Amino acid sequence: MNEWPNGWSGDQNGNRYGRGSGSADPEGARAMRQVRRDAGSGYPRSEPPLPPQMSPRRGSVPQQSQGYDDYDEYDSGYNTGQVYGDGGGRGGGYDDGPYDRGGARPRPNWGRRIKWTVLTLVVVLAVASVATYFWADGKLRRQVDLSKVIDRPANGDGTNYLIVGSDSREGMSAEEKKKLHTGSAEGKRTDSMMILHDGSNGPTLISLPRDSDVEIPSFVGSDSGKKYPGTGRHTKLNAAYAEDGPELLVRTVESNTHLHIDHYVEIGFAGFAGIVDAIGGVEMDIPKAFKDKWSGADFPAGKQTLNGQQALAFVRTRHAFAGSDLDRTKNQQKFLGTLAGQVATPGTILNPFKLYPTMSAGLDTLIVDKDMSLWDLGQMFFAMKGVMGGDGKSMNMPINGSTGGNLVWDKAKVQQLVQQLNNDQKVTVSSN
């Protein structure tokens, strides 16, 4: 049964183009019938006229003559004789790409968005890093003038840091002094002294016992500028610091070891405890329980996390050990290596909530030489981390006996040790 109106035959889509016809004129030459037109006389359909505002305007497309008279009653569904869509996506037609002429939003360009996001993050991180560097560099207290040190030995290979832990109570309240068992003595003394050598054969950390017997050489007073000749006077190493501060301490160490000191770093009680608290404590494995009323230490054996107060007690304790100061230096090395290992990690460096409190706590009480840069300080921390990470060596200055309360260095071993450090060779000298 033919469903087309008036017996019209054709393909199922009603598309007669390209199939020929019985007319003498080609299809393109015949005008297409206008389906919707203003109703008027002679119009065979009972369609109401268009509203005035929709009537064809003068100059618009003229009405087309009716062709296909056999099919005047058929409405093809086209409204103005326009066969193809406008390509705008509102009624079919061509796809013009990501932009729609009908006003739709453009398709997102994810590649471009990702590129700009990454670029923005890089710029932000770079600006933050530079700002952090200058902020931290500005907080360094460059108070030690190594140019005042006279008769210095020649530079060797690698870098040598003299690291000093002082008992300075600067900035501490009476309550804090009581809590940390620091006492209230005026001035400041050294509780620990270490030489850290950073070279191509791995770092070496050497503890200098505070009771080491040394000769005070000739020196220039750090404040007076007056030269004091050497008299052959022997005393404990920490007495040199108490007598004229860091400059005389460096002069005494260099004179008695013949090792050139490149940088000086000192930290007080408050700064030490503050760093430990800022990183959330330091985990230590204590092999044997010990207790000391002088430092406030009271530690069971086993793994435990020490807060700032406990850490300070741990590194200051010597009365609880048979080896006194020699045993204490071993604990100091172990703790400082562990502390540096926790500070110099991505978990601290990349976390601003840990990095800034840690740096602030340490830098506020850190005293360095005038030539010390923040980069040098960072190198020192990573070298100390390497000592405990198995890349280096830790030891005490070799001892060969004592004179009463003073510990005498083994001169032959010290000479060999200094020679290996100056030549940046692997250290083979032992403490014993």
Coordinates of C-alpha atoms in Angstrom, one line a residue:
M1 CA 0.0 0.0 0.0
N2 CA 1.4 3.3 -1.0
E3 CA 1.4 5.7 2.0
W4 CA 2.6 8.8 0.1
P5 CA 0.0 11.5 -0.5
N6 CA -1.8 11.5 -3.8
G7 CA 0.0 8.3 -4.8
W8 CA 3.4 10.0 -4.7
S9 CA 6.1 7.4 -5.1
G10 CA 9.7 7.7 -4.2
D11 CA 12.3 6.4 -1.8
Q12 CA 11.4 6.1 1.9
N13 CA 13.2 9.3 2.9
G14 CA 11.2 11.4 0.5
N15 CA 14.4 12.4 -1.3
R16 CA 13.8 12.7 -5.0
Y17 CA 17.1 14.4 -5.8
G18 CA 19.4 12.4 -8.0
R19 CA 16.7 10.0 -9.2
G20 CA 15.5 11.8 -12.3
S21 CA 12.0 12.8 -13.2
G22 CA 9.6 12.8 -16.1
S23 CA 9.9 16.6 -16.5
A24 CA 11.8 18.0 -19.4
D25 CA 13.5 20.5 -17.0
P26 CA 16.2 19.3 -14.7
E27 CA 15.3 19.3 -11.0
G28 CA 17.7 22.2 -10.2
A29 CA 15.9 24.4 -12.7
R30 CA 12.5 24.0 -11.2
A31 CA 11.7 26.1 -8.2
M32 CA 11.0 24.4 -5.0
R33 CA 7.5 24.9 -3.7
Q34 CA 7.1 27.1 -0.8
V35 CA 5.2 25.2 1.8
R36 CA 4.4 27.9 4.3
R37 CA 3.1 31.2 2.7
D38 CA 0.7 33.9 3.6
A39 CA -2.8 32.7 3.0
G40 CA -4.5 34.5 0.2
S41 CA -6.9 34.3 -2.6
G42 CA -6.5 31.1 -4.6
Y43 CA -4.6 29.4 -1.9
P44 CA -6.0 25.9 -1.8
R45 CA -5.3 25.2 1.9
S46 CA -7.3 26.4 4.8
E47 CA -4.3 27.7 6.8
P48 CA -4.7 30.9 8.8
P49 CA -2.7 33.9 7.7
L50 CA 0.6 34.7 9.5
P51 CA 0.5 37.4 12.1
P52 CA 1.5 40.8 10.8
Q53 CA 4.8 40.8 12.6
M54 CA 5.7 37.5 10.8
S55 CA 4.5 38.5 7.3
P56 CA 7.2 38.5 4.7
R57 CA 8.9 41.8 4.5
R58 CA 9.5 43.7 1.4
G59 CA 12.8 42.7 0.0
S60 CA 12.6 39.2 1.4
V61 CA 12.9 36.0 -0.6
P62 CA 10.0 36.1 -3.1
Q63 CA 7.4 33.5 -3.1
Q64 CA 8.2 30.7 -5.4
S65 CA 5.9 29.5 -8.1
Q66 CA 4.1 26.3 -7.4
G67 CA 5.5 23.3 -9.0
Y68 CA 4.4 19.8 -8.7
D69 CA 0.8 20.8 -8.9
D70 CA -0.2 17.2 -8.5
Y71 CA 1.0 17.4 -4.9
D72 CA -0.1 20.9 -3.7
E73 CA -1.8 19.4 -0.6
Y74 CA 1.5 17.8 0.6
D75 CA 3.4 19.7 3.3
S76 CA 7.0 18.5 3.3
G77 CA 7.8 20.0 6.7
Y78 CA 10.3 22.7 5.4
N79 CA 9.3 26.2 6.2
T80 CA 11.0 28.5 3.8
G81 CA 12.3 26.3 1.1
Q82 CA 15.7 26.1 2.9
V83 CA 16.8 22.5 2.6
Y84 CA 20.1 22.4 4.5
G85 CA 20.6 23.3 8.2
D86 CA 22.6 26.4 9.2
G87 CA 25.5 24.5 10.6
G88 CA 24.9 26.0 14.0
G89 CA 23.9 22.8 15.8
R90 CA 20.3 24.0 16.5
G91 CA 18.6 21.9 14.0
G92 CA 21.1 19.6 12.5
G93 CA 23.7 20.6 10.0
Y94 CA 27.5 20.9 9.9
D95 CA 29.7 20.7 13.0
D96 CA 32.0 23.8 13.0
G97 CA 34.3 22.5 15.7
P98 CA 34.5 23.4 19.4
Y99 CA 32.7 26.7 19.0
D100 CA 28.9 26.8 18.6
R101 CA 27.4 29.7 16.6
G102 CA 24.3 29.3 18.7
G103 CA 26.2 30.6 21.8
A104 CA 27.2 27.4 23.6
R105 CA 30.4 27.4 25.7
P106 CA 33.6 26.2 24.0
R107 CA 34.9 22.8 24.7
P108 CA 37.6 22.8 27.4
N109 CA 41.2 22.5 26.1
W110 CA 42.6 20.2 28.9
G111 CA 46.1 20.2 27.5
R112 CA 46.3 23.9 27.7
R113 CA 44.8 24.0 31.2
I114 CA 47.2 21.4 32.5
K115 CA 50.2 23.3 31.0
W116 CA 49.2 26.6 32.7
T117 CA 48.5 24.9 36.0
V118 CA 51.9 23.3 36.1
L119 CA 53.6 26.5 35.1
T120 CA 51.7 28.4 37.8
L121 CA 52.8 25.8 40.4
V122 CA 56.4 26.0 39.3
V123 CA 56.4 29.8 39.6
V124 CA 54.7 29.7 43.0
L125 CA 57.2 27.2 44.3
A126 CA 60.1 29.2 42.9
V127 CA 58.9 32.4 44.5
A128 CA 58.3 30.6 47.9
S129 CA 61.7 29.0 47.8
V130 CA 63.5 32.3 47.1
A131 CA 61.5 34.0 49.8
T132 CA 62.2 31.3 52.3
Y133 CA 65.9 31.4 51.5
F134 CA 66.2 35.1 52.1
W135 CA 64.0 34.9 55.2
A136 CA 66.2 32.1 56.8
D137 CA 69.5 33.7 55.6
G138 CA 68.5 36.9 57.3
K139 CA 67.9 35.1 60.6
L140 CA 71.5 33.7 60.8
R141 CA 73.4 35.4 63.6
R142 CA 76.9 35.9 62.0
Q143 CA 78.7 37.0 65.1
V144 CA 82.0 35.1 64.9
D145 CA 84.8 36.8 63.0
L146 CA 87.4 34.2 62.0
S147 CA 89.6 36.9 60.5
K148 CA 90.6 37.7 64.1
V149 CA 92.2 34.2 64.4
I150 CA 96.0 34.5 63.8
D151 CA 98.6 32.0 62.6
R152 CA 96.2 29.7 60.9
P153 CA 97.1 26.4 59.3
A154 CA 96.8 26.0 55.5
N155 CA 93.5 25.0 54.0
G156 CA 93.1 21.3 53.2
D157 CA 90.7 19.5 50.9
G158 CA 87.1 19.3 51.9
T159 CA 85.3 21.5 54.5
N160 CA 85.8 21.5 58.2
Y161 CA 83.0 22.7 60.6
L162 CA 83.6 23.3 64.3
I163 CA 80.2 22.6 65.9
V164 CA 79.7 23.8 69.5
G165 CA 76.8 23.1 71.9
S166 CA 76.9 25.9 74.5
D167 CA 75.1 26.1 77.8
S168 CA 73.8 29.6 76.9
R169 CA 70.6 30.4 78.7
E170 CA 69.9 33.4 76.5
G171 CA 66.2 34.2 76.2
M172 CA 65.2 31.5 78.7
S173 CA 62.7 32.3 81.6
A174 CA 63.3 31.1 85.1
E175 CA 60.6 28.4 84.6
E176 CA 62.3 27.2 81.4
K177 CA 65.7 27.0 83.2
K178 CA 64.1 24.9 85.9
K179 CA 62.2 22.6 83.5
L180 CA 65.4 22.0 81.4
H181 CA 67.7 21.6 84.4
T182 CA 70.1 24.1 83.1
G183 CA 70.8 26.1 86.3
S184 CA 71.2 29.8 86.3
A185 CA 74.9 30.3 85.8
E186 CA 75.9 33.5 84.2
G187 CA 77.8 33.6 80.9
K188 CA 78.2 30.5 78.8
R189 CA 80.4 27.5 78.4
T190 CA 80.7 24.6 76.0
D191 CA 78.9 21.4 76.7
S192 CA 80.0 19.7 73.5
M193 CA 82.6 20.4 70.7
M194 CA 82.9 18.5 67.4
I195 CA 84.7 18.7 64.1
L196 CA 82.7 17.7 61.1
H197 CA 84.8 17.1 58.0
D198 CA 82.8 16.9 54.7
G199 CA 84.7 15.6 51.8
S200 CA 84.7 13.3 48.7
N201 CA 85.3 10.2 50.8
G202 CA 82.3 10.7 53.1
P203 CA 81.8 12.8 56.2
T204 CA 83.7 12.3 59.4
L205 CA 82.5 13.5 62.8
I206 CA 85.1 13.8 65.6
S207 CA 84.1 14.7 69.1
L208 CA 86.5 16.8 71.2
P209 CA 86.0 16.0 74.9
R210 CA 85.6 19.2 76.9
D211 CA 88.2 17.9 79.4
S212 CA 90.8 17.5 76.7
D213 CA 94.2 18.8 77.7
V214 CA 95.3 21.6 75.4
E215 CA 97.9 24.4 75.2
I216 CA 96.5 28.0 75.0
P217 CA 98.5 29.6 72.1
S218 CA 99.1 33.3 71.4
F219 CA 96.0 35.0 70.3
V220 CA 94.3 38.4 69.7
G221 CA 91.5 39.3 72.0
S222 CA 88.1 39.3 70.2
D223 CA 87.0 42.5 71.9
S224 CA 90.2 44.3 72.9
G225 CA 92.2 43.5 69.8
K226 CA 95.2 43.1 72.0
K227 CA 97.7 40.3 71.3
Y228 CA 98.3 37.9 74.1
P229 CA 101.5 35.8 73.7
G230 CA 101.5 32.1 74.4
T231 CA 103.1 31.0 77.7
G232 CA 102.8 27.3 77.3
R233 CA 99.9 27.2 79.7
H234 CA 97.8 24.0 79.6
T235 CA 94.1 23.8 80.5
K236 CA 90.9 22.1 79.5
L237 CA 89.6 22.8 76.0
N238 CA 86.3 24.3 77.2
A239 CA 88.3 26.8 79.3
A240 CA 89.5 28.4 76.0
Y241 CA 85.9 29.2 75.1
A242 CA 85.1 30.5 78.6
E243 CA 88.2 32.8 78.4
D244 CA 87.6 34.6 75.1
G245 CA 84.8 33.0 73.3
P246 CA 84.6 31.3 69.8
E247 CA 87.6 33.0 68.3
L248 CA 90.0 31.7 71.0
L249 CA 88.4 28.3 70.8
V250 CA 89.0 28.1 67.1
R251 CA 92.6 29.4 67.5
T252 CA 93.2 26.7 70.2
V253 CA 91.7 23.9 68.2
E254 CA 93.7 24.8 65.1
S255 CA 96.9 25.3 67.1
N256 CA 96.7 21.9 68.8
T257 CA 95.5 19.9 65.7
H258 CA 97.0 21.8 62.8
L259 CA 93.6 21.4 61.1
H260 CA 92.1 24.5 59.4
I261 CA 88.5 25.3 60.5
D262 CA 86.4 26.7 57.7
H263 CA 83.2 27.4 59.5
Y264 CA 81.9 27.8 63.1
V265 CA 78.4 26.8 64.3
E266 CA 77.1 27.2 67.8
I267 CA 73.7 26.4 69.3
G268 CA 72.3 27.0 72.8
F269 CA 70.0 25.1 75.1
A270 CA 66.8 26.8 74.0
G271 CA 67.5 26.4 70.3
F272 CA 68.4 22.8 70.6
A273 CA 65.2 21.9 72.6
G274 CA 63.1 24.0 70.2
I275 CA 64.3 22.2 67.1
V276 CA 63.4 18.8 68.7
D277 CA 60.0 19.9 69.6
A278 CA 59.3 21.6 66.2
I279 CA 59.9 18.3 64.4
G280 CA 57.7 16.4 66.8
G281 CA 60.5 14.7 68.8
V282 CA 63.4 12.4 67.9
E283 CA 63.1 8.6 68.1
M284 CA 66.1 7.0 69.8
D285 CA 67.0 3.4 70.7
I286 CA 68.6 3.5 74.2
P287 CA 70.4 0.2 74.8
K288 CA 70.6 0.6 78.6
A289 CA 68.5 2.5 81.1
F290 CA 70.2 5.4 82.9
K291 CA 69.3 8.2 85.3
D292 CA 71.1 11.4 86.2
K293 CA 69.8 14.0 88.7
W294 CA 72.2 16.7 87.3
S295 CA 70.7 16.7 83.8
G296 CA 67.3 15.4 84.7
A297 CA 67.7 12.3 82.6
D298 CA 65.6 9.3 83.5
F299 CA 65.4 6.9 80.5
P300 CA 64.3 3.3 80.3
A301 CA 65.9 1.0 77.8
G302 CA 64.4 0.6 74.3
K303 CA 63.0 2.7 71.5
Q304 CA 61.3 5.9 72.5
T305 CA 60.6 9.4 71.2
L306 CA 62.4 12.2 73.1
N307 CA 60.9 15.7 73.3
G308 CA 63.0 18.8 73.6
Q309 CA 63.4 18.6 77.4
Q310 CA 64.4 14.9 77.3
A311 CA 66.7 15.3 74.3
L312 CA 68.7 18.1 76.2
A313 CA 69.0 15.8 79.2
F314 CA 70.1 12.9 77.0
V315 CA 73.0 14.8 75.4
R316 CA 74.1 16.5 78.6
T317 CA 74.3 13.4 80.9
R318 CA 77.8 12.3 81.9
H319 CA 77.6 11.5 85.6
A320 CA 75.6 8.3 84.9
F321 CA 78.4 6.8 82.7
A322 CA 81.6 5.1 83.7
G323 CA 83.5 6.9 80.9
S324 CA 82.0 10.2 81.9
D325 CA 82.6 12.7 79.1
L326 CA 83.8 10.1 76.6
D327 CA 80.6 8.2 76.9
R328 CA 78.6 11.4 76.7
T329 CA 80.2 12.4 73.4
K330 CA 79.1 9.1 71.9
N331 CA 75.5 9.8 72.9
Q332 CA 75.8 13.4 71.4
Q333 CA 77.1 12.0 68.1
K334 CA 74.3 9.4 67.9
F335 CA 71.6 12.0 68.8
L336 CA 72.8 14.7 66.5
G337 CA 73.1 12.3 63.5
T338 CA 69.5 11.1 64.2
L339 CA 68.3 14.6 64.5
A340 CA 69.9 15.7 61.3
G341 CA 68.4 12.6 59.6
Q342 CA 64.9 13.6 60.6
V343 CA 65.3 17.3 59.7
A344 CA 66.9 16.7 56.3
T345 CA 63.9 14.7 55.0
P346 CA 61.1 15.5 52.5
G347 CA 58.6 15.1 55.3
T348 CA 60.1 18.1 57.0
I349 CA 61.6 20.2 54.1
L350 CA 58.4 20.0 52.0
N351 CA 56.0 20.5 54.9
P352 CA 55.8 24.2 55.7
F353 CA 54.0 23.4 59.0
K354 CA 57.2 21.6 60.1
L355 CA 59.9 23.4 58.1
Y356 CA 59.2 27.0 59.3
P357 CA 58.9 26.2 63.1
T358 CA 62.0 24.0 62.8
M359 CA 64.1 26.7 61.1
S360 CA 62.7 29.4 63.3
A361 CA 63.6 27.5 66.5
G362 CA 67.1 26.7 65.3
L363 CA 68.0 30.0 63.6
D364 CA 66.9 32.2 66.4
T365 CA 69.7 30.8 68.7
L366 CA 72.2 29.7 66.1
I367 CA 75.5 31.6 66.0
V368 CA 77.8 31.2 63.0
D369 CA 80.9 32.8 61.5
K370 CA 80.5 35.8 59.2
D371 CA 81.3 33.9 56.0
M372 CA 78.7 31.2 56.7
S373 CA 75.9 31.0 54.2
L374 CA 72.6 29.2 54.4
W375 CA 73.9 26.8 51.7
D376 CA 76.9 26.0 53.9
L377 CA 74.6 25.3 56.8
G378 CA 72.5 23.0 54.7
Q379 CA 75.6 21.1 53.5
M380 CA 76.6 20.6 57.1
F381 CA 73.2 19.1 58.0
F382 CA 73.3 16.7 55.1
A383 CA 76.9 15.7 55.9
M384 CA 75.9 15.0 59.5
K385 CA 73.0 12.9 58.3
G386 CA 75.4 10.9 56.1
V387 CA 77.5 10.1 59.2
M388 CA 74.6 8.2 60.8
G389 CA 73.4 6.9 57.4
G390 CA 76.5 4.8 57.0
D391 CA 78.2 7.0 54.4
G392 CA 80.7 8.4 57.0
K393 CA 82.4 7.8 60.3
S394 CA 82.0 9.0 63.9
M395 CA 84.7 8.9 66.5
N396 CA 86.3 10.6 69.5
M397 CA 89.6 12.3 69.3
P398 CA 92.2 9.6 70.1
I399 CA 93.1 9.6 73.8
N400 CA 96.4 8.4 75.3
G401 CA 95.8 8.8 79.0
S402 CA 95.2 11.7 81.4
T403 CA 96.9 14.1 83.7
G404 CA 94.6 14.2 86.6
G405 CA 91.3 15.5 85.3
N406 CA 92.6 16.3 81.8
L407 CA 92.4 13.9 78.9
V408 CA 95.6 13.7 76.8
W409 CA 95.4 13.2 73.1
D410 CA 97.4 10.6 71.3
K411 CA 99.7 12.8 69.3
A412 CA 100.7 10.2 66.7
K413 CA 97.1 9.2 65.9
V414 CA 96.0 12.9 65.9
Q415 CA 98.8 13.7 63.3
Q416 CA 97.7 10.8 61.1
L417 CA 94.0 11.7 61.4
V418 CA 94.7 15.3 60.4
Q419 CA 96.8 14.3 57.5
Q420 CA 94.0 12.0 56.2
L421 CA 91.5 14.8 56.6
N422 CA 93.7 17.5 54.9
N423 CA 94.2 15.1 52.0
D424 CA 90.5 14.2 51.9
Q425 CA 91.3 10.6 52.3
K426 CA 89.3 7.8 53.9
V427 CA 89.8 8.0 57.7
T428 CA 91.4 4.8 59.0
V429 CA 92.4 6.1 62.4
S430 CA 90.4 4.7 65.4
S431 CA 89.6 6.4 68.7
N432 CA 91.3 3.6 70.8

